Coordinates of C-alpha atoms in Angstrom, one line a residue:
X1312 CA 85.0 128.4 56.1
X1313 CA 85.0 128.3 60.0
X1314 CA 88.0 127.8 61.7
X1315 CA 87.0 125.2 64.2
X1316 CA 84.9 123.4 61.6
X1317 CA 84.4 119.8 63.3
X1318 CA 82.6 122.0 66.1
X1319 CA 79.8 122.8 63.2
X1320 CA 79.6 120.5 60.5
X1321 CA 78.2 116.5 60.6
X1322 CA 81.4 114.5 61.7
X1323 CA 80.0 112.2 64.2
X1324 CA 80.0 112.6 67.8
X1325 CA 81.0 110.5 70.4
X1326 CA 81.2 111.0 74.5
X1327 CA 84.7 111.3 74.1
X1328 CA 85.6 112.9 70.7
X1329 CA 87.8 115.0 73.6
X1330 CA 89.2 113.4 76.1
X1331 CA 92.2 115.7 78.6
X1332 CA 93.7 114.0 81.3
X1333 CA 90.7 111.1 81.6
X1334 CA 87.6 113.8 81.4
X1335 CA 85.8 113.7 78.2
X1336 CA 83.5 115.7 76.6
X1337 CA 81.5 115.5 73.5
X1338 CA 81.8 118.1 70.5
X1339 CA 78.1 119.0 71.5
X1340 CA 79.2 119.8 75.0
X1341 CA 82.2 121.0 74.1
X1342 CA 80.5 123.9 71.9
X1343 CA 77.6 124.4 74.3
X1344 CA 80.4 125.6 77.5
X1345 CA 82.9 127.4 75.0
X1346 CA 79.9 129.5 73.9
X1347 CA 78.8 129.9 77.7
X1348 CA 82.4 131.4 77.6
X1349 CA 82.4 133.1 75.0
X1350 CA 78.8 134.5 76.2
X1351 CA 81.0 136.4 79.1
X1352 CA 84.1 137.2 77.0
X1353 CA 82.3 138.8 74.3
X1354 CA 83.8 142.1 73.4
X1355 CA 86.9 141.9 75.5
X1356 CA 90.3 143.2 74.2
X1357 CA 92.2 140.0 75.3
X1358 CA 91.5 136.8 77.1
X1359 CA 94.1 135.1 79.0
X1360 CA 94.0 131.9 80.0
X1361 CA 95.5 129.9 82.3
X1362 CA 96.5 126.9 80.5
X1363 CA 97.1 124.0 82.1
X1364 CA 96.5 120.7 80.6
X1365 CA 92.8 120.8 81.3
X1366 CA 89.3 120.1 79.7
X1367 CA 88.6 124.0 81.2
X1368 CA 91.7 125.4 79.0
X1369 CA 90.4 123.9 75.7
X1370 CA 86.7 125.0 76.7
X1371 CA 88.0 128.5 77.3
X1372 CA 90.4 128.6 74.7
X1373 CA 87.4 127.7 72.2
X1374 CA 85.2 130.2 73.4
X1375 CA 87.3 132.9 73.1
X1376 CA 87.8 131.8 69.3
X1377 CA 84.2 131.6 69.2
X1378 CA 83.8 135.3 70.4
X1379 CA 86.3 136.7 68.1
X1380 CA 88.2 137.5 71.2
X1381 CA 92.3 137.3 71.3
X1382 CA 93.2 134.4 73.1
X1383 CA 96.2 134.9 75.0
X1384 CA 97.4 131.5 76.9
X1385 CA 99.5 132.0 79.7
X1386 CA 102.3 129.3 80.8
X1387 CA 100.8 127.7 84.6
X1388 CA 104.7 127.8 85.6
X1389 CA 105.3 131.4 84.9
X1390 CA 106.9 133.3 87.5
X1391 CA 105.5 136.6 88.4
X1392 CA 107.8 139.0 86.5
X1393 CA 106.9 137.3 83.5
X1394 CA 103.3 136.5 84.1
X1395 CA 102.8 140.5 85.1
X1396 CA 104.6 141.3 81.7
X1397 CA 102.2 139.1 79.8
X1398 CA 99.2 140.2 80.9
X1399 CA 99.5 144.0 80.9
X1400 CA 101.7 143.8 77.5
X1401 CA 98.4 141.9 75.7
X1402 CA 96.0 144.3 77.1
X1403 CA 94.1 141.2 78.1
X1404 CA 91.0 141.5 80.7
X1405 CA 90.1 138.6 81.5
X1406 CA 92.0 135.2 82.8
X1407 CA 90.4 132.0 82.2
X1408 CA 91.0 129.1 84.4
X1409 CA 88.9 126.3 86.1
X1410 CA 87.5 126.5 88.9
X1411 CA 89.8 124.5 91.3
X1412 CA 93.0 126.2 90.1
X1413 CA 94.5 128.8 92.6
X1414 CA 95.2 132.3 90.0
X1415 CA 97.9 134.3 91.4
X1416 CA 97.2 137.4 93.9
X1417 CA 99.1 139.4 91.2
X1418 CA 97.4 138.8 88.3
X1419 CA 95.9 142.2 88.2
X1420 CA 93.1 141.1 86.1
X1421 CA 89.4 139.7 86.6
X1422 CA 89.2 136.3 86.9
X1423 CA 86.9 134.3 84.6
X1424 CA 86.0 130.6 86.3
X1425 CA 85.6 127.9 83.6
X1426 CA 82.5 125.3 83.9
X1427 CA 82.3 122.6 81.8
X1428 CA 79.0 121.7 82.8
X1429 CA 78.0 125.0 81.8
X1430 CA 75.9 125.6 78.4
X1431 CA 74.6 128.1 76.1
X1432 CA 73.2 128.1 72.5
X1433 CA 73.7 131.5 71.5
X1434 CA 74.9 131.3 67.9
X1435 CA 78.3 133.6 67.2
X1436 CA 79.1 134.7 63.3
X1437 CA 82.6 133.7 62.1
X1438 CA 84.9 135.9 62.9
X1439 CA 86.8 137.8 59.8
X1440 CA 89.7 136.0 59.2
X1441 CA 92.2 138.5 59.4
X1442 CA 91.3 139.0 63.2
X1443 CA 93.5 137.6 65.5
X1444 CA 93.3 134.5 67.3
X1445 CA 96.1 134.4 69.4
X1446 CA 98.7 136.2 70.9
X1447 CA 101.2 133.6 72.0
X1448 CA 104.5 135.0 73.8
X1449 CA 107.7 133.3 72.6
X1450 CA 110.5 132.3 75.2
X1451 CA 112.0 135.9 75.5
X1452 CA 115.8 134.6 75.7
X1453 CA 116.7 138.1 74.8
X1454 CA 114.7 140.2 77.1
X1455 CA 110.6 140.0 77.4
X1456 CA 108.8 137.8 76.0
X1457 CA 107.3 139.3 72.5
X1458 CA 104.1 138.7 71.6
X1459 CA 103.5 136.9 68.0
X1460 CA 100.0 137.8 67.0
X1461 CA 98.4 135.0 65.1
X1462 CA 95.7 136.0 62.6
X1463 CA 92.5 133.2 62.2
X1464 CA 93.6 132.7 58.9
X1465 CA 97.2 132.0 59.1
X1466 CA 96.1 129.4 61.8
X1467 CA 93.6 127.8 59.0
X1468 CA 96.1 128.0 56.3
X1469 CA 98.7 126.5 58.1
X1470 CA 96.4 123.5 59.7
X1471 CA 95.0 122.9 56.1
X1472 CA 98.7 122.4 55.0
X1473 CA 99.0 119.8 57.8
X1474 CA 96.1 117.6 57.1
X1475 CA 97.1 117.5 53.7
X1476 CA 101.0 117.0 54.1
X1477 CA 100.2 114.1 57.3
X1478 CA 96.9 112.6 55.6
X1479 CA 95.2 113.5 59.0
X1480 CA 91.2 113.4 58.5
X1481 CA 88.2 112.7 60.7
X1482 CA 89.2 109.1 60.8
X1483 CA 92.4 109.5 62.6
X1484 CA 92.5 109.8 66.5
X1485 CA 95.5 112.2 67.9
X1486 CA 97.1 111.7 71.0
X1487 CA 99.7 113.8 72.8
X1488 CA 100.5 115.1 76.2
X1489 CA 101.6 118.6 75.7
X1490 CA 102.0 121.5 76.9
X1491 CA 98.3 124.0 75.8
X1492 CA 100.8 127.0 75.5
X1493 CA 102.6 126.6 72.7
X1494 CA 101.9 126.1 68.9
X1495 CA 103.2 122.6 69.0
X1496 CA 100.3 121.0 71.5
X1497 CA 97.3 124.0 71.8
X1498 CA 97.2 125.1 67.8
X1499 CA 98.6 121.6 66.4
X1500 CA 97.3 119.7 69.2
X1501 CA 93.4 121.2 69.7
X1502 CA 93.0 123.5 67.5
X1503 CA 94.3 120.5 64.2
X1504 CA 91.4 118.0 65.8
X1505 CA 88.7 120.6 66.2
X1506 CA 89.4 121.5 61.9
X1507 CA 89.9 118.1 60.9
X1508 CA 87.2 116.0 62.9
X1509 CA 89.8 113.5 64.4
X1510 CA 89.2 112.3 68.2
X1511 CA 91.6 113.9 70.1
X1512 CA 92.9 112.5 73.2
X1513 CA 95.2 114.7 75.5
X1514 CA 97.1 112.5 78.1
X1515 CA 97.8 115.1 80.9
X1516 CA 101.4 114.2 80.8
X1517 CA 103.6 112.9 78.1
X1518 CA 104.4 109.3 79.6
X1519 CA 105.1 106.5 77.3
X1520 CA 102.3 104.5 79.4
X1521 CA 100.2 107.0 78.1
X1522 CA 100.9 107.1 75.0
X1523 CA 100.6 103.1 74.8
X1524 CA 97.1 103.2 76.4
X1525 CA 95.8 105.9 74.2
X1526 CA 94.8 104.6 71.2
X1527 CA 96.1 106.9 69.2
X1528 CA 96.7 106.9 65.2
X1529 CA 97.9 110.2 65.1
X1530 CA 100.8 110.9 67.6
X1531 CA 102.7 114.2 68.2
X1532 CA 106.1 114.5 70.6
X1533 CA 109.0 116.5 71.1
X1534 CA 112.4 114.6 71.3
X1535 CA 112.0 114.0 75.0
X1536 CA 109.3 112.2 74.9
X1537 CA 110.4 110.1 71.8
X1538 CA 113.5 109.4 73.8
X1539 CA 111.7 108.2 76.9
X1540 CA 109.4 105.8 74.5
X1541 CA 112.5 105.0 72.9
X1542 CA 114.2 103.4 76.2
X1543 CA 111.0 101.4 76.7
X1544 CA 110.5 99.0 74.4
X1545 CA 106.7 97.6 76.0
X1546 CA 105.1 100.9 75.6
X1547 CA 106.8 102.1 72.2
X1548 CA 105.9 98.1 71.1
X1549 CA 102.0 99.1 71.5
X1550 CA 102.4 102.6 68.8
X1551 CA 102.9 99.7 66.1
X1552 CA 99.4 100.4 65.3
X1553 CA 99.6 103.9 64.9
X1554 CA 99.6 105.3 61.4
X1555 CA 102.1 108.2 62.1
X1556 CA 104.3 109.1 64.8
X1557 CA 105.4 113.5 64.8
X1558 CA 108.4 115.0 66.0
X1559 CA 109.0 118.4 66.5
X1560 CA 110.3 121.4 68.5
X1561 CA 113.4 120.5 68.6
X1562 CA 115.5 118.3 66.8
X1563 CA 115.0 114.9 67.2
X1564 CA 118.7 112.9 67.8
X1565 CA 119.0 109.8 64.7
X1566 CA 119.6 107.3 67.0
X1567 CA 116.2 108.1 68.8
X1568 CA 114.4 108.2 65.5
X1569 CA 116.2 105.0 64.9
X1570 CA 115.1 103.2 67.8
X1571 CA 111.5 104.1 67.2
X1572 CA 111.6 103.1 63.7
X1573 CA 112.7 99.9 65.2
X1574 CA 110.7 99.3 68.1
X1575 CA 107.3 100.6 66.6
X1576 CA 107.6 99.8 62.7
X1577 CA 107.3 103.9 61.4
X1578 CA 109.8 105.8 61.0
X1579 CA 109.0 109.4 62.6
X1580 CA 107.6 112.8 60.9
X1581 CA 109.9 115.4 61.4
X1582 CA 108.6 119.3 60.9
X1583 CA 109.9 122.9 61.4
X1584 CA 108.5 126.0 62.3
X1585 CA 108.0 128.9 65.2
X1586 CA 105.5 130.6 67.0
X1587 CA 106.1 133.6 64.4
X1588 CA 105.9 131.4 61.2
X1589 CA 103.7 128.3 62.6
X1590 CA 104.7 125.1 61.1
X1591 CA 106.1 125.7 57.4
X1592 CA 108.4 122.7 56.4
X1593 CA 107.6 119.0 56.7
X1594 CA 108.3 115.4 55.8
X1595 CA 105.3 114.2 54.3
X1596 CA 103.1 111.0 55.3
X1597 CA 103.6 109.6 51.6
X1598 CA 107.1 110.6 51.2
X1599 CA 111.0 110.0 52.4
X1600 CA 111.1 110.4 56.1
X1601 CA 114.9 111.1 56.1
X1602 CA 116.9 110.9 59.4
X1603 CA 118.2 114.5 60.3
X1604 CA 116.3 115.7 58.2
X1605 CA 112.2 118.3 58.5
X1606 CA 111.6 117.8 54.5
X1607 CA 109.9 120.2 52.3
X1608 CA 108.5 123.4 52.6
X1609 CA 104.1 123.2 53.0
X1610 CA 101.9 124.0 50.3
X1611 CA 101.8 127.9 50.0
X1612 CA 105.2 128.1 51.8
X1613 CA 108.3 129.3 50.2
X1614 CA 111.8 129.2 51.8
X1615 CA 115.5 130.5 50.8
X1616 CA 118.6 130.4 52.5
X1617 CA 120.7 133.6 53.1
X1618 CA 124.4 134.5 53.2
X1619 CA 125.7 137.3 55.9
X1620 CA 126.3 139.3 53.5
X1621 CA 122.3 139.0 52.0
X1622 CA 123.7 137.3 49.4
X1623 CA 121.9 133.9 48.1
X1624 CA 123.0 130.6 49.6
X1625 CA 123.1 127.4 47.2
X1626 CA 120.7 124.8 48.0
X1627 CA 123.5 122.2 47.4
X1628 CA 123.1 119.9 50.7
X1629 CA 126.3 121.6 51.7
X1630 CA 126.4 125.6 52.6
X1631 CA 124.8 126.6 55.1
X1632 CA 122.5 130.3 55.6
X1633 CA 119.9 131.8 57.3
X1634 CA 116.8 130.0 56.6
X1635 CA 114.0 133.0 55.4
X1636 CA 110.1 131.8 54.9
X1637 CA 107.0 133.6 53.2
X1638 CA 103.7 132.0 53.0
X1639 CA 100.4 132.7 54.7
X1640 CA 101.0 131.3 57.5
X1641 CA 103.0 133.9 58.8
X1642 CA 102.3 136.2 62.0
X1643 CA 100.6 139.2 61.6
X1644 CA 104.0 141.0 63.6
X1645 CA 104.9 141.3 67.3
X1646 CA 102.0 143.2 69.5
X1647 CA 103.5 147.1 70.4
X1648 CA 107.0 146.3 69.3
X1649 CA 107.6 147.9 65.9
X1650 CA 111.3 147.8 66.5
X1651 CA 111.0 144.1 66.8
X1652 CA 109.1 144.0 63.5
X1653 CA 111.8 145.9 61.1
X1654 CA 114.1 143.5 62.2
X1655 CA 112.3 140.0 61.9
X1656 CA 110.9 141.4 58.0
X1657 CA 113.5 142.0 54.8
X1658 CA 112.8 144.6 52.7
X1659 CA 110.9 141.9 50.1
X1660 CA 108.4 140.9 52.5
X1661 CA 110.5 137.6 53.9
X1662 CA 110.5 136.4 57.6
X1663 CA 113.8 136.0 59.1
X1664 CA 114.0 132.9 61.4
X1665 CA 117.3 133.0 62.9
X1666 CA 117.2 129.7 62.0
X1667 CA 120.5 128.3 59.9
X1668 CA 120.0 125.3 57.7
X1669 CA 121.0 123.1 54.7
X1670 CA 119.1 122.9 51.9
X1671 CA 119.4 119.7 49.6
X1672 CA 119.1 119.7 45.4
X1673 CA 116.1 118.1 45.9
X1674 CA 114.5 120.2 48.4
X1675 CA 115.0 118.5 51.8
X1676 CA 115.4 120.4 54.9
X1677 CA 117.8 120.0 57.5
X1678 CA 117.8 123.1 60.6
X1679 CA 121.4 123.2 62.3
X1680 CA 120.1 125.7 64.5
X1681 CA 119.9 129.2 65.8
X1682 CA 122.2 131.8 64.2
X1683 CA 122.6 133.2 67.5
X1684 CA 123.9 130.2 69.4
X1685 CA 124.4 127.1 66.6
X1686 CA 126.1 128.9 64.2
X1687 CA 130.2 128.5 65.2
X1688 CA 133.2 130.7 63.5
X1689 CA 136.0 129.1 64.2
X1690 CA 139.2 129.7 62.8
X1691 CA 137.8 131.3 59.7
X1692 CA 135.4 128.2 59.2
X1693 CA 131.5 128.2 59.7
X1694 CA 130.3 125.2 62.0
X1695 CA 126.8 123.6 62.3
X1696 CA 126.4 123.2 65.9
X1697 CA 123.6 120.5 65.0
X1698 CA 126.2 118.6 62.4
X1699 CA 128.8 118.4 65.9
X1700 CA 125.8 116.5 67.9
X1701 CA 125.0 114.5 65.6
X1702 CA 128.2 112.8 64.9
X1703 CA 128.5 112.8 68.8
X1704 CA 125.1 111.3 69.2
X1705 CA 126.6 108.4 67.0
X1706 CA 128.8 107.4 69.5
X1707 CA 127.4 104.3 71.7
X1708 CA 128.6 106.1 74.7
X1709 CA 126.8 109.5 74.4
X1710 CA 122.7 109.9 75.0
X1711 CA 122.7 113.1 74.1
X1712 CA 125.0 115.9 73.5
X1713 CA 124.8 119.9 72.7
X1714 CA 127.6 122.4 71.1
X1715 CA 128.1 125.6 71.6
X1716 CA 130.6 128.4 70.5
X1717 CA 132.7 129.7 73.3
X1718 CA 134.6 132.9 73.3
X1719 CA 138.0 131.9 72.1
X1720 CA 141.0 134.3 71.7
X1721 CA 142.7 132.6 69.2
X1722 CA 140.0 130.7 67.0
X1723 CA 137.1 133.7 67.6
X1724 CA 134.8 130.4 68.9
X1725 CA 136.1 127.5 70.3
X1726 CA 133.6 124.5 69.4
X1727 CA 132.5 123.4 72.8
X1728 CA 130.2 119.9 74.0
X1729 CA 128.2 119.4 76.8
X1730 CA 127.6 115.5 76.4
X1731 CA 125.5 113.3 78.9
X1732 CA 127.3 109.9 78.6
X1733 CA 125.9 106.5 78.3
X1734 CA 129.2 104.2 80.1
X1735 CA 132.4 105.1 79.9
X1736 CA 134.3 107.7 77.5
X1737 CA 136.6 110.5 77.9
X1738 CA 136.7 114.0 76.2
X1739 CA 139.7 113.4 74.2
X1740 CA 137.9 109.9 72.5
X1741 CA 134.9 112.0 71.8
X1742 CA 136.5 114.8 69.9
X1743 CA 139.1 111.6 67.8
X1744 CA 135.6 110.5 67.0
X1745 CA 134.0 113.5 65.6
X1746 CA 137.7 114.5 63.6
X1747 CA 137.2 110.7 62.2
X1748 CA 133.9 111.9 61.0
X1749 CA 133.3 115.4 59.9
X1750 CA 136.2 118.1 59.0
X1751 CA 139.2 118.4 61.7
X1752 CA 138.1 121.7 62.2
X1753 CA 135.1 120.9 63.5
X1754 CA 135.7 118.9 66.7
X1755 CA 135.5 120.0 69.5
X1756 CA 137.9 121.4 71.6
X1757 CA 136.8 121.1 74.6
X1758 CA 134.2 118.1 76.1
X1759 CA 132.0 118.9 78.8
X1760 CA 131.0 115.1 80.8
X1761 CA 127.0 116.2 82.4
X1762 CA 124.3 114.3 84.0
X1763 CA 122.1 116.7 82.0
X1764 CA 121.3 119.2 79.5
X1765 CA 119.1 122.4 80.5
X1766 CA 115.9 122.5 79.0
X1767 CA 112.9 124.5 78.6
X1768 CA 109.6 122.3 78.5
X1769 CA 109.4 121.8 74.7
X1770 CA 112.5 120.0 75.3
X1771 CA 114.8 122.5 73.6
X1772 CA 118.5 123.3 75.3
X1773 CA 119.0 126.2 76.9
X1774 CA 122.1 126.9 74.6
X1775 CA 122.8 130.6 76.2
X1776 CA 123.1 128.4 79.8
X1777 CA 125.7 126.7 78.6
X1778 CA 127.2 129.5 77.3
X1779 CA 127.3 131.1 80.3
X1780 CA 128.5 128.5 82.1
X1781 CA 131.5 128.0 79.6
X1782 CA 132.2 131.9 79.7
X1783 CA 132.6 130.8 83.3

């Protein structure tokens, strides 16, 4: 099976089966410039590409696929120390981008001009599928960036879950307005429309107006996004006749899946995963869609939750450990970092997320956060970070909050919130609020009043900011 099969079987085509930022292009055309790309890409060790949210990134993205070539995208907002470090650590040669886009002086590598206009009909065999497809660099919040390297079949595997798990077919039409750099909007969000045969329409930025005037049946967001649709009711009002609304990247606040629920008559999809792992636990479109909560691992995926002492943790809706995944959907390891690779692997073949979580009796998910930053010992107790903003979040005077564990010398960690507030409220009636709510011991002991959270442009908090800051 191909991996981009909509691009070679009979699903229909329209003049806008894609459709970026208002420019539209057929499958037909689309396949005719990707293999014009993949025509002068053929044979290269790596291809970068500059991926902004363009009809040239998708045609460059697919011809690389199409050539069998790694496909390496590179963030348009990366600074030069990162962008260098990219592009010399994934041995790419080439860097995509269209024609009107400036490419850095320092980029060190040939350019590659996209046309969209441009066609070809040499015909490519399918790659193997244990080649790679992509090599996407994850956030680097402890040092470089590390390449994931993503092999064509974990991509199909974990796509094929998708469709099945969110009933998405050829009939739906997907619209989103993220980012073509991450897993969430390039893999999910191209890459899911070009296998399933749905219309895809990309709305050059995530704004509730154009989300309302997309059309869409099939929408994916990150929390932001739903929040901003949330606070206006005229354009969330016109997603009533979507079929399913997906959250994911970070976790999505209750009250803002509430709201939507509300406003648009469907209760979000929530879904976990990473670069490294893809997307491995979901709520499904025919089952519970549980505030709080990502669901149940995809077919083929298996989780379990472990102790710091590698001990087993109960799935009992209570304890929380290390959330560990196997599956094929897995990355094939990080590119030239073998050190990186005996730590993210147990000695039974299981990926360690540095993710902790709850697991329920009957299977649901909930993700409390990173080990590194959301997992709080305070006192001798173990805190959820995410359980803290969620009882915060409940509070009609909080839009959002975040919890970290600051360096304490008599608790070890001191539970600490940065909360953006929503009229007015004080620390001390925040932390009475949470005490009245979860265990005393898990207030928090210090409330931080902010007109906003740091973010990267998924949406997620920059947790070791605020770390920082409170270290401060």
């Amino acid at each position: 099976m191909t991996l981009l099969t909509a691009l070679q079987g009979d699903y229909g085509d329209s003049g806008d089966a894609l459709r970026v930022d208002g420019r539209a292009l057929s499958r037909e055309e689309l396949l005719g410039a990707a293999t014009a790309v993949a025509d002068r890409v053929a044979g290269a060790p790596g291809l970068a590409v500059l991926a902004r949210p363009t009809v040239e990134t998708v045609v460059a993205v697919v011809g690389g696929l199409l050539a069998g070539v790694p496909v390496v995208p590179l963030p348009p907002d990366s600074g030069p120390k990162e962008r260098a470090h990219i592009l010399r650590d994934s041995g790419a040669a080439l860097l995509a981008h269209a024609a009107g886009d400036a490419v850095p002086a320092d980029a060190g590598i040939a350019a590659l001009p996209v046309d969209p206009a441009e066609r070809s009909a040499t015909t490519y065999a399918e790659p193997d599928a244990a080649a790679t497809a992509f090599v996407l660099y994850t956030s680097g919040t402890t040092g470089a960036p590390k390449g994931a390297v993503l092999r064509r079949a974990a991509v199909g595997a974990d796509l094929d879950a998708l469709a099945e798990a969110w009933g998405w077919t050829a009939e739906d039409t997907l619209a989103h307005g993220l980012p073509l750099f991450h897993v969430h909007g390039l893999v999910l969000g191209v890459l899911g429309a070009l296998r399933t045969g749905s219309r895809l329409v990309h709305t050059g930025r995530p704004t509730p107006s154009g989300y309302a005037a997309s059309g869409g049946s099939l929408f994916f967001g990150v929390p932001t996004v739903w929040s901003r649709l949330a606070a206006d009711p005229e354009a969330a009002g016109q997603l009533a006749s979507a079929r399913l609304l997906v959250s994911g990247s970070a976790p999505l606040p209750v009250p803002v899946f509430e709201k939507l629920a509300a406003l648009t008559g469907h209760a979000p999809i929530e879904r976990y995963g990473m670069t490294e792992s893809l997307i491995t636990v979901s709520t499904r479109a025919d089952g519970e869609r549980r505030p709080g909560s990502v669901g149940l691992p995809l077919t083929g995926v298996r989780t379990r939750l472990v102790g710091e002492d590698g001990e087993p943790v109960a799935s009992d809706g209570e304890s929380v450990g290390e959330l560990q995944v196997a599956g094929p959907t897995l990355f094939s390891g990080y590119l030239n970092r073998p050190d990186a690779d005996a730590e993210a692997w147990t000695a039974d073949g299981w990926f360690r997320t540095g993710d902790v979580a709850v697991i329920g009796a009957d299977g649901f998910h909930r993700i409390v956060g990173r080990a590194s930053v959301d997992l709080i010992k305070s006192g001798g107790y173990r805190i959820g970070a995410g359980e803290v903003e969620a009882a915060l979040r409940d509070h009609p005077a909080v839009a959002d909050a975040a919890v970290v564990g600051a360096p304490d010398e008599d608790l070890g960690q001191a539970v600490v919130a940065y909360v953006i507030p929503d009229g007015p409220v004080t620390g001390d009636q925040l932390a009475a609020f949470v005490a009245e709510r979860l265990s005393v011991h898990k207030r928090p002991r210090k409330v931080v009043l902010v007109p906003e959270l740091p973010r990267n442009a998924m949406g997620k908090v920059l947790k070791k900011q605020l770390l920082a800051g409170s270290a401060g």
